[in-house]
Amino acid sequence: MRLQPITWDRLTEALADRVLALKAQDGGDRLRIGLDGAQAAGTGELAEALAQALRVRGRSPLVVAAEGFLRPASLRYEHGHQDPDSYVDGWFDTSALWREVFGPLEPGGSGRVLPDLWDPVADRATRSAPVELPSGGVLLLHGPLLLGRWFPFDLSVHIRLGPGSLRRRTPEDQHWTLPAFERYEQEATPQETADVLIRADDPRHPAWNG
C-alpha cells in the first residue's frame, strides 16, 4: 500500500472532514470512530486533536480510552503479570465496552455512555457517571487491540509502528507486550482492515493512505 507524507495538523483536519461526511452504518444518529494503535503510537493525542477539530465544525465529540475498561487484576494477571497472550485476550473488558459504550449509541439508545469503568491502579470501579452524547455526536474510542473484535466502528483508524520503532518507543518495562502486538498484527491484520492507515515510525513525519 502506498502512503503519502502528511503533517499531523493536515491529517487531523482531513479526518475531521471525512467524519463529517459519514453516516452511521446502523442508521443511527451518532458516529463511532475507532483509533487503534499501541500506547507508543499516541492514539490518545490524535483522539483529542480530532475532538477539537470536530468541535470547531459544530459536532459534539466524546473521547473514550479503551484502557479505562481493563478487567480486574485477578483476571488480567491470572497467567502472570507479563503474559502476552493474556494481554491480547484477557486484559480488556470487551463485554463492558459493548454494554456501556456501544449499546447506548445504537438506534433508539439512550446516548448515555460510561466514559470509564475500572481504575487499574486502585483496582476498583471508577464509579464515573455516564456522559450523554447528543444526537449527531461522535464517539472517539482509542487504544490498543481494537480491531478484529467486531466493534461497530463507522470509521477505523490504525496508527502503525514498525517492529523497530515500536520497540524503541515502548518503555523497557513494557517490552513484554511486544509479542502481543506482533500476534495482533498477524491475526487482526489492522494495516489491511482499517479504513485509514497511518504510519508513524518517525512521529514528526507521519504518512497515510488518505
mmCIF file with all atom_site columns, C-alpha atoms in Angstrom:
data_model
loop_
_atom_site.group_PDB
_atom_site.id
_atom_site.type_symbol
_atom_site.label_atom_id
_atom_site.label_alt_id
_atom_site.label_comp_id
_atom_site.label_asym_id
_atom_site.label_entity_id
_atom_site.label_seq_id
_atom_site.pdbx_PDB_ins_code
_atom_site.Cartn_x
_atom_site.Cartn_y
_atom_site.Cartn_z
_atom_site.occupancy
_atom_site.B_iso_or_equiv
_atom_site.pdbx_formal_charge
_atom_site.auth_seq_id
_atom_site.auth_comp_id
_atom_site.auth_asym_id
_atom_site.auth_atom_id
_atom_site.pdbx_PDB_model_num
ATOM 1   C CA . MET A 1 1   ? 0.000   0.000   0.000  1.00 0.00 ? 1   MET A CA 1
ATOM 2   C CA . ARG A 1 2   ? 1.356   3.399   -0.989 1.00 0.00 ? 2   ARG A CA 1
ATOM 3   C CA . LEU A 1 3   ? 1.334   6.008   1.769  1.00 0.00 ? 3   LEU A CA 1
ATOM 4   C CA . GLN A 1 4   ? 1.581   9.765   1.356  1.00 0.00 ? 4   GLN A CA 1
ATOM 5   C CA . PRO A 1 5   ? 3.568   12.043  3.691  1.00 0.00 ? 5   PRO A CA 1
ATOM 6   C CA . ILE A 1 6   ? 1.403   14.475  5.643  1.00 0.00 ? 6   ILE A CA 1
ATOM 7   C CA . THR A 1 7   ? 1.595   16.655  8.759  1.00 0.00 ? 7   THR A CA 1
ATOM 8   C CA . TRP A 1 8   ? -0.403  15.766  11.848 1.00 0.00 ? 8   TRP A CA 1
ATOM 9   C CA . ASP A 1 9   ? -2.351  19.026  11.564 1.00 0.00 ? 9   ASP A CA 1
ATOM 10  C CA . ARG A 1 10  ? -3.389  18.365  7.964  1.00 0.00 ? 10  ARG A CA 1
ATOM 11  C CA . LEU A 1 11  ? -4.147  14.741  8.770  1.00 0.00 ? 11  LEU A CA 1
ATOM 12  C CA . THR A 1 12  ? -6.398  15.742  11.669 1.00 0.00 ? 12  THR A CA 1
ATOM 13  C CA . GLU A 1 13  ? -8.270  18.263  9.563  1.00 0.00 ? 13  GLU A CA 1
ATOM 14  C CA . ALA A 1 14  ? -8.745  15.733  6.765  1.00 0.00 ? 14  ALA A CA 1
ATOM 15  C CA . LEU A 1 15  ? -10.010 13.117  9.209  1.00 0.00 ? 15  LEU A CA 1
ATOM 16  C CA . ALA A 1 16  ? -12.486 15.604  10.691 1.00 0.00 ? 16  ALA A CA 1
ATOM 17  C CA . ASP A 1 17  ? -13.822 16.418  7.215  1.00 0.00 ? 17  ASP A CA 1
ATOM 18  C CA . ARG A 1 18  ? -14.148 12.715  6.479  1.00 0.00 ? 18  ARG A CA 1
ATOM 19  C CA . VAL A 1 19  ? -16.093 12.163  9.698  1.00 0.00 ? 19  VAL A CA 1
ATOM 20  C CA . LEU A 1 20  ? -18.487 14.969  8.771  1.00 0.00 ? 20  LEU A CA 1
ATOM 21  C CA . ALA A 1 21  ? -19.297 13.153  5.537  1.00 0.00 ? 21  ALA A CA 1
ATOM 22  C CA . LEU A 1 22  ? -20.067 9.844   7.262  1.00 0.00 ? 22  LEU A CA 1
ATOM 23  C CA . LYS A 1 23  ? -23.422 8.311   8.058  1.00 0.00 ? 23  LYS A CA 1
ATOM 24  C CA . ALA A 1 24  ? -23.796 5.708   10.790 1.00 0.00 ? 24  ALA A CA 1
ATOM 25  C CA . GLN A 1 25  ? -23.826 2.244   9.265  1.00 0.00 ? 25  GLN A CA 1
ATOM 26  C CA . ASP A 1 26  ? -26.640 1.116   11.547 1.00 0.00 ? 26  ASP A CA 1
ATOM 27  C CA . GLY A 1 27  ? -28.847 4.063   10.621 1.00 0.00 ? 27  GLY A CA 1
ATOM 28  C CA . GLY A 1 28  ? -28.382 5.738   13.991 1.00 0.00 ? 28  GLY A CA 1
ATOM 29  C CA . ASP A 1 29  ? -27.693 9.403   14.595 1.00 0.00 ? 29  ASP A CA 1
ATOM 30  C CA . ARG A 1 30  ? -24.325 9.073   16.341 1.00 0.00 ? 30  ARG A CA 1
ATOM 31  C CA . LEU A 1 31  ? -20.988 8.042   14.821 1.00 0.00 ? 31  LEU A CA 1
ATOM 32  C CA . ARG A 1 32  ? -18.446 5.614   16.290 1.00 0.00 ? 32  ARG A CA 1
ATOM 33  C CA . ILE A 1 33  ? -14.798 6.129   15.362 1.00 0.00 ? 33  ILE A CA 1
ATOM 34  C CA . GLY A 1 34  ? -12.014 3.756   16.412 1.00 0.00 ? 34  GLY A CA 1
ATOM 35  C CA . LEU A 1 35  ? -8.433  4.997   16.768 1.00 0.00 ? 35  LEU A CA 1
ATOM 36  C CA . ASP A 1 36  ? -6.307  1.877   17.120 1.00 0.00 ? 36  ASP A CA 1
ATOM 37  C CA . GLY A 1 37  ? -2.634  1.525   17.985 1.00 0.00 ? 37  GLY A CA 1
ATOM 38  C CA . ALA A 1 38  ? -0.109  0.626   20.658 1.00 0.00 ? 38  ALA A CA 1
ATOM 39  C CA . GLN A 1 39  ? 0.334   3.034   23.551 1.00 0.00 ? 39  GLN A CA 1
ATOM 40  C CA . ALA A 1 40  ? 3.546   4.283   21.947 1.00 0.00 ? 40  ALA A CA 1
ATOM 41  C CA . ALA A 1 41  ? 1.633   5.269   18.806 1.00 0.00 ? 41  ALA A CA 1
ATOM 42  C CA . GLY A 1 42  ? -0.195  8.118   20.540 1.00 0.00 ? 42  GLY A CA 1
ATOM 43  C CA . THR A 1 43  ? -3.809  7.302   19.733 1.00 0.00 ? 43  THR A CA 1
ATOM 44  C CA . GLY A 1 44  ? -4.945  9.427   22.663 1.00 0.00 ? 44  GLY A CA 1
ATOM 45  C CA . GLU A 1 45  ? -3.229  12.521  21.300 1.00 0.00 ? 45  GLU A CA 1
ATOM 46  C CA . LEU A 1 46  ? -4.839  12.019  17.895 1.00 0.00 ? 46  LEU A CA 1
ATOM 47  C CA . ALA A 1 47  ? -8.239  11.454  19.511 1.00 0.00 ? 47  ALA A CA 1
ATOM 48  C CA . GLU A 1 48  ? -8.003  14.729  21.439 1.00 0.00 ? 48  GLU A CA 1
ATOM 49  C CA . ALA A 1 49  ? -6.852  16.667  18.366 1.00 0.00 ? 49  ALA A CA 1
ATOM 50  C CA . LEU A 1 50  ? -9.648  15.178  16.282 1.00 0.00 ? 50  LEU A CA 1
ATOM 51  C CA . ALA A 1 51  ? -12.165 16.009  19.006 1.00 0.00 ? 51  ALA A CA 1
ATOM 52  C CA . GLN A 1 52  ? -11.096 19.641  18.896 1.00 0.00 ? 52  GLN A CA 1
ATOM 53  C CA . ALA A 1 53  ? -11.353 19.725  15.106 1.00 0.00 ? 53  ALA A CA 1
ATOM 54  C CA . LEU A 1 54  ? -14.868 18.310  15.303 1.00 0.00 ? 54  LEU A CA 1
ATOM 55  C CA . ARG A 1 55  ? -15.925 20.862  17.908 1.00 0.00 ? 55  ARG A CA 1
ATOM 56  C CA . VAL A 1 56  ? -14.824 23.649  15.587 1.00 0.00 ? 56  VAL A CA 1
ATOM 57  C CA . ARG A 1 57  ? -17.059 22.075  12.935 1.00 0.00 ? 57  ARG A CA 1
ATOM 58  C CA . GLY A 1 58  ? -20.057 22.067  15.248 1.00 0.00 ? 58  GLY A CA 1
ATOM 59  C CA . ARG A 1 59  ? -20.061 18.392  16.240 1.00 0.00 ? 59  ARG A CA 1
ATOM 60  C CA . SER A 1 60  ? -20.057 17.039  19.790 1.00 0.00 ? 60  SER A CA 1
ATOM 61  C CA . PRO A 1 61  ? -17.230 14.512  20.356 1.00 0.00 ? 61  PRO A CA 1
ATOM 62  C CA . LEU A 1 62  ? -16.720 12.141  23.256 1.00 0.00 ? 62  LEU A CA 1
ATOM 63  C CA . VAL A 1 63  ? -13.224 10.710  23.750 1.00 0.00 ? 63  VAL A CA 1
ATOM 64  C CA . VAL A 1 64  ? -13.110 7.328   25.490 1.00 0.00 ? 64  VAL A CA 1
ATOM 65  C CA . ALA A 1 65  ? -9.927  5.378   26.251 1.00 0.00 ? 65  ALA A CA 1
ATOM 66  C CA . ALA A 1 66  ? -10.135 1.605   25.943 1.00 0.00 ? 66  ALA A CA 1
ATOM 67  C CA . GLU A 1 67  ? -7.699  1.382   28.852 1.00 0.00 ? 67  GLU A CA 1
ATOM 68  C CA . GLY A 1 68  ? -10.462 2.705   31.084 1.00 0.00 ? 68  GLY A CA 1
ATOM 69  C CA . PHE A 1 69  ? -12.119 -0.668  30.527 1.00 0.00 ? 69  PHE A CA 1
ATOM 70  C CA . LEU A 1 70  ? -9.441  -3.021  31.798 1.00 0.00 ? 70  LEU A CA 1
ATOM 71  C CA . ARG A 1 71  ? -10.553 -6.115  33.651 1.00 0.00 ? 71  ARG A CA 1
ATOM 72  C CA . PRO A 1 72  ? -9.718  -6.588  37.369 1.00 0.00 ? 72  PRO A CA 1
ATOM 73  C CA . ALA A 1 73  ? -6.143  -7.533  38.243 1.00 0.00 ? 73  ALA A CA 1
ATOM 74  C CA . SER A 1 74  ? -7.211  -11.011 39.361 1.00 0.00 ? 74  SER A CA 1
ATOM 75  C CA . LEU A 1 75  ? -8.284  -11.712 35.780 1.00 0.00 ? 75  LEU A CA 1
ATOM 76  C CA . ARG A 1 76  ? -5.551  -9.763  33.967 1.00 0.00 ? 76  ARG A CA 1
ATOM 77  C CA . TYR A 1 77  ? -2.783  -11.492 35.907 1.00 0.00 ? 77  TYR A CA 1
ATOM 78  C CA . GLU A 1 78  ? -4.308  -14.961 36.039 1.00 0.00 ? 78  GLU A CA 1
ATOM 79  C CA . HIS A 1 79  ? -1.388  -16.298 33.967 1.00 0.00 ? 79  HIS A CA 1
ATOM 80  C CA . GLY A 1 80  ? 1.247   -13.950 35.354 1.00 0.00 ? 80  GLY A CA 1
ATOM 81  C CA . HIS A 1 81  ? 1.947   -10.235 35.172 1.00 0.00 ? 81  HIS A CA 1
ATOM 82  C CA . GLN A 1 82  ? 3.732   -10.378 31.817 1.00 0.00 ? 82  GLN A CA 1
ATOM 83  C CA . ASP A 1 83  ? 1.845   -12.854 29.655 1.00 0.00 ? 83  ASP A CA 1
ATOM 84  C CA . PRO A 1 84  ? 1.472   -11.521 26.069 1.00 0.00 ? 84  PRO A CA 1
ATOM 85  C CA . ASP A 1 85  ? -1.437  -13.818 25.212 1.00 0.00 ? 85  ASP A CA 1
ATOM 86  C CA . SER A 1 86  ? -3.359  -12.687 28.283 1.00 0.00 ? 86  SER A CA 1
ATOM 87  C CA . TYR A 1 87  ? -2.745  -9.094  27.220 1.00 0.00 ? 87  TYR A CA 1
ATOM 88  C CA . VAL A 1 88  ? -4.407  -9.761  23.877 1.00 0.00 ? 88  VAL A CA 1
ATOM 89  C CA . ASP A 1 89  ? -7.210  -11.997 25.093 1.00 0.00 ? 89  ASP A CA 1
ATOM 90  C CA . GLY A 1 90  ? -7.963  -11.052 28.666 1.00 0.00 ? 90  GLY A CA 1
ATOM 91  C CA . TRP A 1 91  ? -6.888  -7.564  29.683 1.00 0.00 ? 91  TRP A CA 1
ATOM 92  C CA . PHE A 1 92  ? -9.662  -5.510  28.092 1.00 0.00 ? 92  PHE A CA 1
ATOM 93  C CA . ASP A 1 93  ? -13.294 -5.880  29.117 1.00 0.00 ? 93  ASP A CA 1
ATOM 94  C CA . THR A 1 94  ? -14.803 -6.029  25.658 1.00 0.00 ? 94  THR A CA 1
ATOM 95  C CA . SER A 1 95  ? -18.197 -7.037  27.047 1.00 0.00 ? 95  SER A CA 1
ATOM 96  C CA . ALA A 1 96  ? -18.290 -3.850  29.105 1.00 0.00 ? 96  ALA A CA 1
ATOM 97  C CA . LEU A 1 97  ? -17.324 -1.771  26.077 1.00 0.00 ? 97  LEU A CA 1
ATOM 98  C CA . TRP A 1 98  ? -20.213 -3.294  24.139 1.00 0.00 ? 98  TRP A CA 1
ATOM 99  C CA . ARG A 1 99  ? -22.623 -2.768  27.034 1.00 0.00 ? 99  ARG A CA 1
ATOM 100 C CA . GLU A 1 100 ? -21.562 0.638   28.333 1.00 0.00 ? 100 GLU A CA 1
ATOM 101 C CA . VAL A 1 101 ? -20.188 2.380   25.238 1.00 0.00 ? 101 VAL A CA 1
ATOM 102 C CA . PHE A 1 102 ? -21.624 0.907   22.046 1.00 0.00 ? 102 PHE A CA 1
ATOM 103 C CA . GLY A 1 103 ? -25.006 -0.233  23.353 1.00 0.00 ? 103 GLY A CA 1
ATOM 104 C CA . PRO A 1 104 ? -26.264 3.250   24.303 1.00 0.00 ? 104 PRO A CA 1
ATOM 105 C CA . LEU A 1 105 ? -25.312 4.537   20.827 1.00 0.00 ? 105 LEU A CA 1
ATOM 106 C CA . GLU A 1 106 ? -27.471 2.057   18.925 1.00 0.00 ? 106 GLU A CA 1
ATOM 107 C CA . PRO A 1 107 ? -30.579 3.430   17.190 1.00 0.00 ? 107 PRO A CA 1
ATOM 108 C CA . GLY A 1 108 ? -33.071 4.237   19.902 1.00 0.00 ? 108 GLY A CA 1
ATOM 109 C CA . GLY A 1 109 ? -30.380 4.040   22.594 1.00 0.00 ? 109 GLY A CA 1
ATOM 110 C CA . SER A 1 110 ? -30.109 6.499   25.461 1.00 0.00 ? 110 SER A CA 1
ATOM 111 C CA . GLY A 1 111 ? -26.830 8.004   24.249 1.00 0.00 ? 111 GLY A CA 1
ATOM 112 C CA . ARG A 1 112 ? -25.551 7.854   27.839 1.00 0.00 ? 112 ARG A CA 1
ATOM 113 C CA . VAL A 1 113 ? -22.027 6.434   27.596 1.00 0.00 ? 113 VAL A CA 1
ATOM 114 C CA . LEU A 1 114 ? -19.880 5.351   30.521 1.00 0.00 ? 114 LEU A CA 1
ATOM 115 C CA . PRO A 1 115 ? -16.504 7.084   29.931 1.00 0.00 ? 115 PRO A CA 1
ATOM 116 C CA . ASP A 1 116 ? -14.553 4.547   32.000 1.00 0.00 ? 116 ASP A CA 1
ATOM 117 C CA . LEU A 1 117 ? -15.225 1.585   34.234 1.00 0.00 ? 117 LEU A CA 1
ATOM 118 C CA . TRP A 1 118 ? -12.089 0.382   36.012 1.00 0.00 ? 118 TRP A CA 1
ATOM 119 C CA . ASP A 1 119 ? -9.146  2.089   37.699 1.00 0.00 ? 119 ASP A CA 1
ATOM 120 C CA . PRO A 1 120 ? -6.195  -0.288  37.154 1.00 0.00 ? 120 PRO A CA 1
ATOM 121 C CA . VAL A 1 121 ? -4.036  1.436   39.795 1.00 0.00 ? 121 VAL A CA 1
ATOM 122 C CA . ALA A 1 122 ? -6.596  1.210   42.601 1.00 0.00 ? 122 ALA A CA 1
ATOM 123 C CA . ASP A 1 123 ? -8.018  -1.981  41.035 1.00 0.00 ? 123 ASP A CA 1
ATOM 124 C CA . ARG A 1 124 ? -11.597 -0.949  41.604 1.00 0.00 ? 124 ARG A CA 1
ATOM 125 C CA . ALA A 1 125 ? -14.533 0.527   39.721 1.00 0.00 ? 125 ALA A CA 1
ATOM 126 C CA . THR A 1 126 ? -14.156 4.204   38.867 1.00 0.00 ? 126 THR A CA 1
ATOM 127 C CA . ARG A 1 127 ? -17.834 4.928   39.547 1.00 0.00 ? 127 ARG A CA 1
ATOM 128 C CA . SER A 1 128 ? -17.827 7.586   36.851 1.00 0.00 ? 128 SER A CA 1
ATOM 129 C CA . ALA A 1 129 ? -21.192 8.975   35.841 1.00 0.00 ? 129 ALA A CA 1
ATOM 130 C CA . PRO A 1 130 ? -22.461 8.331   32.313 1.00 0.00 ? 130 PRO A CA 1
ATOM 131 C CA . VAL A 1 131 ? -21.953 11.131  29.794 1.00 0.00 ? 131 VAL A CA 1
ATOM 132 C CA . GLU A 1 132 ? -24.684 11.872  27.278 1.00 0.00 ? 132 GLU A CA 1
ATOM 133 C CA . LEU A 1 133 ? -23.566 12.030  23.657 1.00 0.00 ? 133 LEU A CA 1
ATOM 134 C CA . PRO A 1 134 ? -26.208 14.110  21.880 1.00 0.00 ? 134 PRO A CA 1
ATOM 135 C CA . SER A 1 135 ? -27.750 13.363  18.528 1.00 0.00 ? 135 SER A CA 1
ATOM 136 C CA . GLY A 1 136 ? -25.132 13.990  15.837 1.00 0.00 ? 136 GLY A CA 1
ATOM 137 C CA . GLY A 1 137 ? -22.321 13.353  18.302 1.00 0.00 ? 137 GLY A CA 1
ATOM 138 C CA . VAL A 1 138 ? -19.157 11.367  17.599 1.00 0.00 ? 138 VAL A CA 1
ATOM 139 C CA . LEU A 1 139 ? -17.600 8.702   19.801 1.00 0.00 ? 139 LEU A CA 1
ATOM 140 C CA . LEU A 1 140 ? -13.791 8.574   19.567 1.00 0.00 ? 140 LEU A CA 1
ATOM 141 C CA . LEU A 1 141 ? -12.638 5.301   21.143 1.00 0.00 ? 141 LEU A CA 1
ATOM 142 C CA . HIS A 1 142 ? -8.864  4.996   21.245 1.00 0.00 ? 142 HIS A CA 1
ATOM 143 C CA . GLY A 1 143 ? -6.409  2.404   22.443 1.00 0.00 ? 143 GLY A CA 1
ATOM 144 C CA . PRO A 1 144 ? -4.637  -0.838  21.531 1.00 0.00 ? 144 PRO A CA 1
ATOM 145 C CA . LEU A 1 145 ? -6.031  -4.061  20.063 1.00 0.00 ? 145 LEU A CA 1
ATOM 146 C CA . LEU A 1 146 ? -9.367  -2.578  18.989 1.00 0.00 ? 146 LEU A CA 1
ATOM 147 C CA . LEU A 1 147 ? -9.732  -4.181  15.574 1.00 0.00 ? 147 LEU A CA 1
ATOM 148 C CA . GLY A 1 148 ? -10.836 -7.736  14.895 1.00 0.00 ? 148 GLY A CA 1
ATOM 149 C CA . ARG A 1 149 ? -13.337 -7.615  17.777 1.00 0.00 ? 149 ARG A CA 1
ATOM 150 C CA . TRP A 1 150 ? -16.402 -6.767  15.678 1.00 0.00 ? 150 TRP A CA 1
ATOM 151 C CA . PHE A 1 151 ? -16.819 -3.365  17.278 1.00 0.00 ? 151 PHE A CA 1
ATOM 152 C CA . PRO A 1 152 ? -19.308 -1.404  15.120 1.00 0.00 ? 152 PRO A CA 1
ATOM 153 C CA . PHE A 1 153 ? -16.990 1.382   14.003 1.00 0.00 ? 153 PHE A CA 1
ATOM 154 C CA . ASP A 1 154 ? -18.224 3.671   11.273 1.00 0.00 ? 154 ASP A CA 1
ATOM 155 C CA . LEU A 1 155 ? -14.583 4.566   10.627 1.00 0.00 ? 155 LEU A CA 1
ATOM 156 C CA . SER A 1 156 ? -11.475 2.769   11.879 1.00 0.00 ? 156 SER A CA 1
ATOM 157 C CA . VAL A 1 157 ? -8.012  4.336   12.015 1.00 0.00 ? 157 VAL A CA 1
ATOM 158 C CA . HIS A 1 158 ? -4.856  2.351   12.735 1.00 0.00 ? 158 HIS A CA 1
ATOM 159 C CA . ILE A 1 159 ? -1.587  4.069   13.699 1.00 0.00 ? 159 ILE A CA 1
ATOM 160 C CA . ARG A 1 160 ? 1.141   1.601   12.840 1.00 0.00 ? 160 ARG A CA 1
ATOM 161 C CA . LEU A 1 161 ? 4.660   1.460   14.169 1.00 0.00 ? 161 LEU A CA 1
ATOM 162 C CA . GLY A 1 162 ? 7.131   -0.975  12.623 1.00 0.00 ? 162 GLY A CA 1
ATOM 163 C CA . PRO A 1 163 ? 8.734   -3.501  14.990 1.00 0.00 ? 163 PRO A CA 1
ATOM 164 C CA . GLY A 1 164 ? 11.891  -1.433  15.459 1.00 0.00 ? 164 GLY A CA 1
ATOM 165 C CA . SER A 1 165 ? 10.027  1.803   16.135 1.00 0.00 ? 165 SER A CA 1
ATOM 166 C CA . LEU A 1 166 ? 7.606   0.084   18.464 1.00 0.00 ? 166 LEU A CA 1
ATOM 167 C CA . ARG A 1 167 ? 10.454  -1.375  20.494 1.00 0.00 ? 167 ARG A CA 1
ATOM 168 C CA . ARG A 1 168 ? 12.325  1.955   20.692 1.00 0.00 ? 168 ARG A CA 1
ATOM 169 C CA . ARG A 1 169 ? 9.250   3.913   21.744 1.00 0.00 ? 169 ARG A CA 1
ATOM 170 C CA . THR A 1 170 ? 7.862   1.398   24.221 1.00 0.00 ? 170 THR A CA 1
ATOM 171 C CA . PRO A 1 171 ? 9.168   1.756   27.802 1.00 0.00 ? 171 PRO A CA 1
ATOM 172 C CA . GLU A 1 172 ? 11.509  -1.088  28.682 1.00 0.00 ? 172 GLU A CA 1
ATOM 173 C CA . ASP A 1 173 ? 9.256   -2.374  31.450 1.00 0.00 ? 173 ASP A CA 1
ATOM 174 C CA . GLN A 1 174 ? 6.531   -2.816  28.820 1.00 0.00 ? 174 GLN A CA 1
ATOM 175 C CA . HIS A 1 175 ? 8.643   -4.746  26.300 1.00 0.00 ? 175 HIS A CA 1
ATOM 176 C CA . TRP A 1 176 ? 6.856   -7.920  27.322 1.00 0.00 ? 176 TRP A CA 1
ATOM 177 C CA . THR A 1 177 ? 3.826   -6.601  25.360 1.00 0.00 ? 177 THR A CA 1
ATOM 178 C CA . LEU A 1 178 ? 5.765   -6.584  22.065 1.00 0.00 ? 178 LEU A CA 1
ATOM 179 C CA . PRO A 1 179 ? 4.940   -10.238 21.211 1.00 0.00 ? 179 PRO A CA 1
ATOM 180 C CA . ALA A 1 180 ? 1.285   -9.386  21.838 1.00 0.00 ? 180 ALA A CA 1
ATOM 181 C CA . PHE A 1 181 ? 1.373   -6.662  19.197 1.00 0.00 ? 181 PHE A CA 1
ATOM 182 C CA . GLU A 1 182 ? 3.207   -8.990  16.810 1.00 0.00 ? 182 GLU A CA 1
ATOM 183 C CA . ARG A 1 183 ? 0.424   -11.537 17.252 1.00 0.00 ? 183 ARG A CA 1
ATOM 184 C CA . TYR A 1 184 ? -2.192  -8.818  16.793 1.00 0.00 ? 184 TYR A CA 1
ATOM 185 C CA . GLU A 1 185 ? -0.593  -7.735  13.512 1.00 0.00 ? 185 GLU A CA 1
ATOM 186 C CA . GLN A 1 186 ? -0.713  -11.324 12.255 1.00 0.00 ? 186 GLN A CA 1
ATOM 187 C CA . GLU A 1 187 ? -4.216  -12.211 13.400 1.00 0.00 ? 187 GLU A CA 1
ATOM 188 C CA . ALA A 1 188 ? -6.193  -8.970  13.106 1.00 0.00 ? 188 ALA A CA 1
ATOM 189 C CA . THR A 1 189 ? -4.114  -7.515  10.213 1.00 0.00 ? 189 THR A CA 1
ATOM 190 C CA . PRO A 1 190 ? -5.064  -3.965  11.214 1.00 0.00 ? 190 PRO A CA 1
ATOM 191 C CA . GLN A 1 191 ? -2.869  -2.453  8.494  1.00 0.00 ? 191 GLN A CA 1
ATOM 192 C CA . GLU A 1 192 ? -5.194  -4.099  5.956  1.00 0.00 ? 192 GLU A CA 1
ATOM 193 C CA . THR A 1 193 ? -8.573  -3.939  7.669  1.00 0.00 ? 193 THR A CA 1
ATOM 194 C CA . ALA A 1 194 ? -8.501  -0.361  8.982  1.00 0.00 ? 194 ALA A CA 1
ATOM 195 C CA . ASP A 1 195 ? -10.245 2.247   6.845  1.00 0.00 ? 195 ASP A CA 1
ATOM 196 C CA . VAL A 1 196 ? -7.384  4.672   7.438  1.00 0.00 ? 196 VAL A CA 1
ATOM 197 C CA . LEU A 1 197 ? -3.770  3.588   7.918  1.00 0.00 ? 197 LEU A CA 1
ATOM 198 C CA . ILE A 1 198 ? -1.204  5.964   9.413  1.00 0.00 ? 198 ILE A CA 1
ATOM 199 C CA . ARG A 1 199 ? 2.480   5.080   9.507  1.00 0.00 ? 199 ARG A CA 1
ATOM 200 C CA . ALA A 1 200 ? 4.228   6.905   12.339 1.00 0.00 ? 200 ALA A CA 1
ATOM 201 C CA . ASP A 1 201 ? 7.686   5.365   12.669 1.00 0.00 ? 201 ASP A CA 1
ATOM 202 C CA . ASP A 1 202 ? 9.034   8.924   12.762 1.00 0.00 ? 202 ASP A CA 1
ATOM 203 C CA . PRO A 1 203 ? 6.496   10.797  14.904 1.00 0.00 ? 203 PRO A CA 1
ATOM 204 C CA . ARG A 1 204 ? 7.487   14.074  13.250 1.00 0.00 ? 204 ARG A CA 1
ATOM 205 C CA . HIS A 1 205 ? 6.722   12.832  9.750  1.00 0.00 ? 205 HIS A CA 1
ATOM 206 C CA . PRO A 1 206 ? 3.634   10.607  9.510  1.00 0.00 ? 206 PRO A CA 1
ATOM 207 C CA . ALA A 1 207 ? 2.336   9.142   6.280  1.00 0.00 ? 207 ALA A CA 1
ATOM 208 C CA . TRP A 1 208 ? -1.103  7.794   5.478  1.00 0.00 ? 208 TRP A CA 1
ATOM 209 C CA . ASN A 1 209 ? -3.253  6.192   2.819  1.00 0.00 ? 209 ASN A CA 1
ATOM 210 C CA . GLY A 1 210 ? -5.594  9.188   2.596  1.00 0.00 ? 210 GLY A CA 1
#
